[in-house]
JSON list of C-alpha atoms in Angstrom, two decimals:
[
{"chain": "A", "resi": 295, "resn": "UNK", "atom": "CA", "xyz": [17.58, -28.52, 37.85]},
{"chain": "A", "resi": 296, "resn": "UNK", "atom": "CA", "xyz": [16.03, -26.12, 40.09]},
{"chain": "A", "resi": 297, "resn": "UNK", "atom": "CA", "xyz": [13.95, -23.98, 37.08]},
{"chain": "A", "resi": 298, "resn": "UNK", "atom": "CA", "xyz": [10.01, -24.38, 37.33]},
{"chain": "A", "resi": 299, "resn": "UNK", "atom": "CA", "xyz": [8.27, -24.63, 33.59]},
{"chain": "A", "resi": 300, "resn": "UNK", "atom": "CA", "xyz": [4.68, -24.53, 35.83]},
{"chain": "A", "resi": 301, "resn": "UNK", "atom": "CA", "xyz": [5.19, -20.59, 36.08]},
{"chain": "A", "resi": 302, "resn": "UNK", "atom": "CA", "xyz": [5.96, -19.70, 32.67]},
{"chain": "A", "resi": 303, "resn": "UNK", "atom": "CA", "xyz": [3.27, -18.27, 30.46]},
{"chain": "A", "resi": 304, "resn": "UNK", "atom": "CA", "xyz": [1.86, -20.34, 27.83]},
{"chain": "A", "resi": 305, "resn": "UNK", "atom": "CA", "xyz": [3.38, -19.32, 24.65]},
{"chain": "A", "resi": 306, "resn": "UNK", "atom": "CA", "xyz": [1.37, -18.10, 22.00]},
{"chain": "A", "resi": 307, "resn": "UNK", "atom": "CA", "xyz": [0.69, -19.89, 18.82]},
{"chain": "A", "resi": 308, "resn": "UNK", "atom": "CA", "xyz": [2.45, -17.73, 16.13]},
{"chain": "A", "resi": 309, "resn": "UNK", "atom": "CA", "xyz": [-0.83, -17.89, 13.55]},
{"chain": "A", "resi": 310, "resn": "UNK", "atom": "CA", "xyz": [-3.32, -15.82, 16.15]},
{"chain": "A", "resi": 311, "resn": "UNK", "atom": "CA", "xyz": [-6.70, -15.46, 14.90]},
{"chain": "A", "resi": 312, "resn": "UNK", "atom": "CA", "xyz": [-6.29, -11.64, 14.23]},
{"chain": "A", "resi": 313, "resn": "UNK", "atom": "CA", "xyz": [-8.98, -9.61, 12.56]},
{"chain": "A", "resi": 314, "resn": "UNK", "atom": "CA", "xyz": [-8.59, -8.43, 9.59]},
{"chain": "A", "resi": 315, "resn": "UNK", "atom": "CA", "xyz": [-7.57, -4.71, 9.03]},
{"chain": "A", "resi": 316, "resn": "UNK", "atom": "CA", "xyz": [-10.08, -3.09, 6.96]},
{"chain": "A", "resi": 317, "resn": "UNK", "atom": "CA", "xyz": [-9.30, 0.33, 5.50]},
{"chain": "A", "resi": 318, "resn": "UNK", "atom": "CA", "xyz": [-10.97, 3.24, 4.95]},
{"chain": "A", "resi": 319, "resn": "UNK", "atom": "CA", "xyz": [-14.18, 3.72, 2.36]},
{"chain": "A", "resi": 320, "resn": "UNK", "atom": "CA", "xyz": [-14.46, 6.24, -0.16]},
{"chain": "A", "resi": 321, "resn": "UNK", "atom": "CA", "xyz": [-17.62, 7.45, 1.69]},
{"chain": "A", "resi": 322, "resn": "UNK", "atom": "CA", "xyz": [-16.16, 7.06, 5.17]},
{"chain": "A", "resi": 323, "resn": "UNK", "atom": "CA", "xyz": [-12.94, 9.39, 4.39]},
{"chain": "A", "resi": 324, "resn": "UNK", "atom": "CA", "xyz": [-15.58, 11.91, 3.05]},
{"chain": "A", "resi": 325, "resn": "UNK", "atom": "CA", "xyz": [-17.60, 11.59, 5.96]},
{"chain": "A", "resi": 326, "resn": "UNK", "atom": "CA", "xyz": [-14.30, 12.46, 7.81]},
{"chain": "A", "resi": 327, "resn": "UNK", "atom": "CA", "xyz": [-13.58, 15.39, 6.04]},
{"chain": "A", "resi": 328, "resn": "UNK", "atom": "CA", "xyz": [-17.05, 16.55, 6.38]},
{"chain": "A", "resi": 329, "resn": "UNK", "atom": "CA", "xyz": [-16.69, 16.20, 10.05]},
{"chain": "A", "resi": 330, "resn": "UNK", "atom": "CA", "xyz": [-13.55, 17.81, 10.35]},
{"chain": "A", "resi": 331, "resn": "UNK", "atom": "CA", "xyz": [-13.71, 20.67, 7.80]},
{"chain": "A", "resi": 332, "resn": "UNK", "atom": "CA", "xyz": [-17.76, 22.07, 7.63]},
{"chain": "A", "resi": 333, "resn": "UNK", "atom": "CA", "xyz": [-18.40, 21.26, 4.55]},
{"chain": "A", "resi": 334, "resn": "UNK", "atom": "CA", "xyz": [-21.09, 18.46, 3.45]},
{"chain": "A", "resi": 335, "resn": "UNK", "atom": "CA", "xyz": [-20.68, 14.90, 2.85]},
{"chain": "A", "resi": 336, "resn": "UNK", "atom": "CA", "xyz": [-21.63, 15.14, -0.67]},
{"chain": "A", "resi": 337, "resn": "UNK", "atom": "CA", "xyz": [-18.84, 18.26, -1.48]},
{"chain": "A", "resi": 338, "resn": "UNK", "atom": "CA", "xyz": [-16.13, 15.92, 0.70]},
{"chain": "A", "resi": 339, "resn": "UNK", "atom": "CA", "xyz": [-16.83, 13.11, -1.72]},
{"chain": "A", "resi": 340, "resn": "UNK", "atom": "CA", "xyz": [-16.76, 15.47, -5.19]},
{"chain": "A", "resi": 341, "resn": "UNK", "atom": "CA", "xyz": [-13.44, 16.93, -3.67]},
{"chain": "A", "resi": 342, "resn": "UNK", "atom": "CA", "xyz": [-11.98, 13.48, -4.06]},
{"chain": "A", "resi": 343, "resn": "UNK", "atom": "CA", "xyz": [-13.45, 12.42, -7.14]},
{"chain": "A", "resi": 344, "resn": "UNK", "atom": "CA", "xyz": [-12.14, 15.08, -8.64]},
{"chain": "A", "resi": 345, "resn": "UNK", "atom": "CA", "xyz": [-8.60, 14.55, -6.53]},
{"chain": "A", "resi": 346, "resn": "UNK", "atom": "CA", "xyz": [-8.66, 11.63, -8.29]},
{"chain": "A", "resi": 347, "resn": "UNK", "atom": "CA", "xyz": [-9.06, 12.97, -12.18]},
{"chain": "A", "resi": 348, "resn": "UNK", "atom": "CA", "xyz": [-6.34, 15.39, -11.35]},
{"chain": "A", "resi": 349, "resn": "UNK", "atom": "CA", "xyz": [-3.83, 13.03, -10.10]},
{"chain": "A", "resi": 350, "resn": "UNK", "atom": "CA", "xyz": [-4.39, 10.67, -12.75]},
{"chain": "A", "resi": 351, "resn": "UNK", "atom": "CA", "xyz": [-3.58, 13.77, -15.77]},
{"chain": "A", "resi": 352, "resn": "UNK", "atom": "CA", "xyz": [-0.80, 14.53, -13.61]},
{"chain": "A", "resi": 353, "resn": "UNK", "atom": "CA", "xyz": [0.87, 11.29, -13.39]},
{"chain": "A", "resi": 354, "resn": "UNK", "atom": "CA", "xyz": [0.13, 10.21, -17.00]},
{"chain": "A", "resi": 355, "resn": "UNK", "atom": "CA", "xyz": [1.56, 13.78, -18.22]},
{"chain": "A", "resi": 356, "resn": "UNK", "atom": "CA", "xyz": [4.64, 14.11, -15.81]},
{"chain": "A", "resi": 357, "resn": "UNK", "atom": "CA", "xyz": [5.50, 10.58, -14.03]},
{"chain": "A", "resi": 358, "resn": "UNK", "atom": "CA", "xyz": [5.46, 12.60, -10.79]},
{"chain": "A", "resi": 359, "resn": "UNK", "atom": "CA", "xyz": [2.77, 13.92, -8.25]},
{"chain": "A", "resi": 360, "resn": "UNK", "atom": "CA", "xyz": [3.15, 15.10, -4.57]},
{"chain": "A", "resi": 361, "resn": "UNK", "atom": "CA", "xyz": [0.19, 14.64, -2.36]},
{"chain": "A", "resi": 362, "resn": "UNK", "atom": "CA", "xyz": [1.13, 17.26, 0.22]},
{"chain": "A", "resi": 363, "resn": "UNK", "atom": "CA", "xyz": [1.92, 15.50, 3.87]},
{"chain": "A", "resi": 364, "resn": "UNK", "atom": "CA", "xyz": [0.28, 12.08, 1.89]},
{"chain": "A", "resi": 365, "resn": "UNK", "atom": "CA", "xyz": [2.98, 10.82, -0.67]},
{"chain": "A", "resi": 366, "resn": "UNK", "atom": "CA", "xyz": [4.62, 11.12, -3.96]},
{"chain": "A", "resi": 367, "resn": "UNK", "atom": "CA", "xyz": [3.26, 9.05, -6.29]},
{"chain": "A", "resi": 368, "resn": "UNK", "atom": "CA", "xyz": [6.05, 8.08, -9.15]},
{"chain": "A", "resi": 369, "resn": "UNK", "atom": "CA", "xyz": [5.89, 6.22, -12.32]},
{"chain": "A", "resi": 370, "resn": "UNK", "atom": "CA", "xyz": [8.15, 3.67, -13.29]},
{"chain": "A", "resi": 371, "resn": "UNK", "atom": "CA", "xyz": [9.27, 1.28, -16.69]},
{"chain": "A", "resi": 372, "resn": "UNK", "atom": "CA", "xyz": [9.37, -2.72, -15.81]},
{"chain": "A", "resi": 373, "resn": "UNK", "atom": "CA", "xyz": [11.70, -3.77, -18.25]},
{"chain": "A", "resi": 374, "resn": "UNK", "atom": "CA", "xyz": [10.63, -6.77, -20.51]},
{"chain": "A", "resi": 375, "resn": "UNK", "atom": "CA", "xyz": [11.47, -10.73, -19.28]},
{"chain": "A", "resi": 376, "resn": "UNK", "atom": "CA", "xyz": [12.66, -13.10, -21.35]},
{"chain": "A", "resi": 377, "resn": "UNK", "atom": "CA", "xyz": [11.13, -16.45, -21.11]},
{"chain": "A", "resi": 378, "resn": "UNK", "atom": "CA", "xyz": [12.83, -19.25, -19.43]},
{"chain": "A", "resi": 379, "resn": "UNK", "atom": "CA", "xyz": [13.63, -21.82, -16.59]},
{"chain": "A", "resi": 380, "resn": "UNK", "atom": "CA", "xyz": [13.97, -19.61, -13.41]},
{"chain": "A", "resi": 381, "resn": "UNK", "atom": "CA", "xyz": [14.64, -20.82, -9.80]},
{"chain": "A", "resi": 382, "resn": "UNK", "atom": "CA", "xyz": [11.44, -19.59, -7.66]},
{"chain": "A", "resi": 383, "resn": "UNK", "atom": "CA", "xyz": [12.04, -20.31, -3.54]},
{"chain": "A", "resi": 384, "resn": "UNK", "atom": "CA", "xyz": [14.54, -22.85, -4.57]},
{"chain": "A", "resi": 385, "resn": "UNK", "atom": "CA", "xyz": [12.32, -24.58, -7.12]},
{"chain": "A", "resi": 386, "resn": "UNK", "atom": "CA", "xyz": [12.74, -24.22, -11.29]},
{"chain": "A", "resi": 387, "resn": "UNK", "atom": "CA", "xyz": [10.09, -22.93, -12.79]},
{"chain": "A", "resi": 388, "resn": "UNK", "atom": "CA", "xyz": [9.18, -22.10, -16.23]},
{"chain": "A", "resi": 389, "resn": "UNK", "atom": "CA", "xyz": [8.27, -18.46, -16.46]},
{"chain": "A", "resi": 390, "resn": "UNK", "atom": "CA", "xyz": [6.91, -16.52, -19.80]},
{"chain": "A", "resi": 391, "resn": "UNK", "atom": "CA", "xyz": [7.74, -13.26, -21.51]},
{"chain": "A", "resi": 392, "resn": "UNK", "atom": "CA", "xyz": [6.47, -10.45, -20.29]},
{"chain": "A", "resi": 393, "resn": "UNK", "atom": "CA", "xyz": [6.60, -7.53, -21.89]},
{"chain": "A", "resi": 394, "resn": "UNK", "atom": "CA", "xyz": [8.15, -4.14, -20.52]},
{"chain": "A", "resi": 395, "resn": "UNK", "atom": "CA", "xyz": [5.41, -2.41, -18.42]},
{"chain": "A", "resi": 396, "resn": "UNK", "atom": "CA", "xyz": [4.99, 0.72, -16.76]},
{"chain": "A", "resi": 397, "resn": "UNK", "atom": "CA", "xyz": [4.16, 1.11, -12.68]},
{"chain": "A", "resi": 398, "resn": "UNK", "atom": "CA", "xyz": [3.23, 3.79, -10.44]},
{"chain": "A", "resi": 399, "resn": "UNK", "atom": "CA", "xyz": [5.11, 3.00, -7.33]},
{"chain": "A", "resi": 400, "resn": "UNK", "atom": "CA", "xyz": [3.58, 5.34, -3.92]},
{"chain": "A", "resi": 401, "resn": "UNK", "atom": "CA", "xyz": [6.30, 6.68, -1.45]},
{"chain": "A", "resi": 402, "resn": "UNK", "atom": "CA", "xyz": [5.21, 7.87, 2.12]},
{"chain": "A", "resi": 403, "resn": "UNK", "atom": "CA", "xyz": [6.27, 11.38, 2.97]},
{"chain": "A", "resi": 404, "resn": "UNK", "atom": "CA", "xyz": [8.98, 11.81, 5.72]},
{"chain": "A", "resi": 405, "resn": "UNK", "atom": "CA", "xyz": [6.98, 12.42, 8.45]},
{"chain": "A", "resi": 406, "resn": "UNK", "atom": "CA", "xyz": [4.11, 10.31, 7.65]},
{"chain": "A", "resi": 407, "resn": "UNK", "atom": "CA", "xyz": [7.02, 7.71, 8.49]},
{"chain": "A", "resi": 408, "resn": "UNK", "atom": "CA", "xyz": [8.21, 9.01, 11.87]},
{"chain": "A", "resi": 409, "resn": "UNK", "atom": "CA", "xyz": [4.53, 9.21, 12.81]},
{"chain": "A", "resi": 410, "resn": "UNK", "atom": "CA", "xyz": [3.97, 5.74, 12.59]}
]
């Protein structure tokens, strides 16, 4: 057995202590767009707020908005559940009724995806 196990690299423990990710704040994307558009802080953060309001009409009214180079935002029905005995990761559970719901499910645009 001529292989030497001194020379290989430690491996890695798969649960690294990795930070967490935090994402961006309301007031951090506005100071953002204030830096890259001239336009104040303060306007940057009324442009979303009001982003916001129109989206929500939108969707409620049509089931459907594009956010240009962002995503399309969708609506969608959950249908009801019965209640029941249902096998969850191989172990039966007893689950309740829930009734049908509706979703809004976001979907990247195409080249937001081959950017990443």
């Amino acid at each position: 057995f001529t292989h030497s196990f001194a020379k290989m690299a430690p491996m890695k423990s798969m649960k690294s202590k990795a930070t967490p990710v935090k994402s961006m704040s309301k007031t951090a994307l506005a100071q953002a767009l204030a830096d890259a558009t001239e336009l104040k802080k303060s306007q940057c953060s009324a442009v979303l707020n009001s982003l916001a309001e129109v989206v929500t009409k939108e969707v409620k009214k049509t089931g459907k908005v594009v956010l240009p180079g962002i995503s399309m935002l969708k609506t969608r029905v959950k249908p009801a559940t019965k209640a029941g005995k249902r096998e969850i990761f191989g172990k039966v559970c007893m689950v309740q009724a829930k009734p049908a719901k509706t979703v809004i499910k976001a979907f990247p645009v195409a080249a937001l995806k081959k950017s990443i």
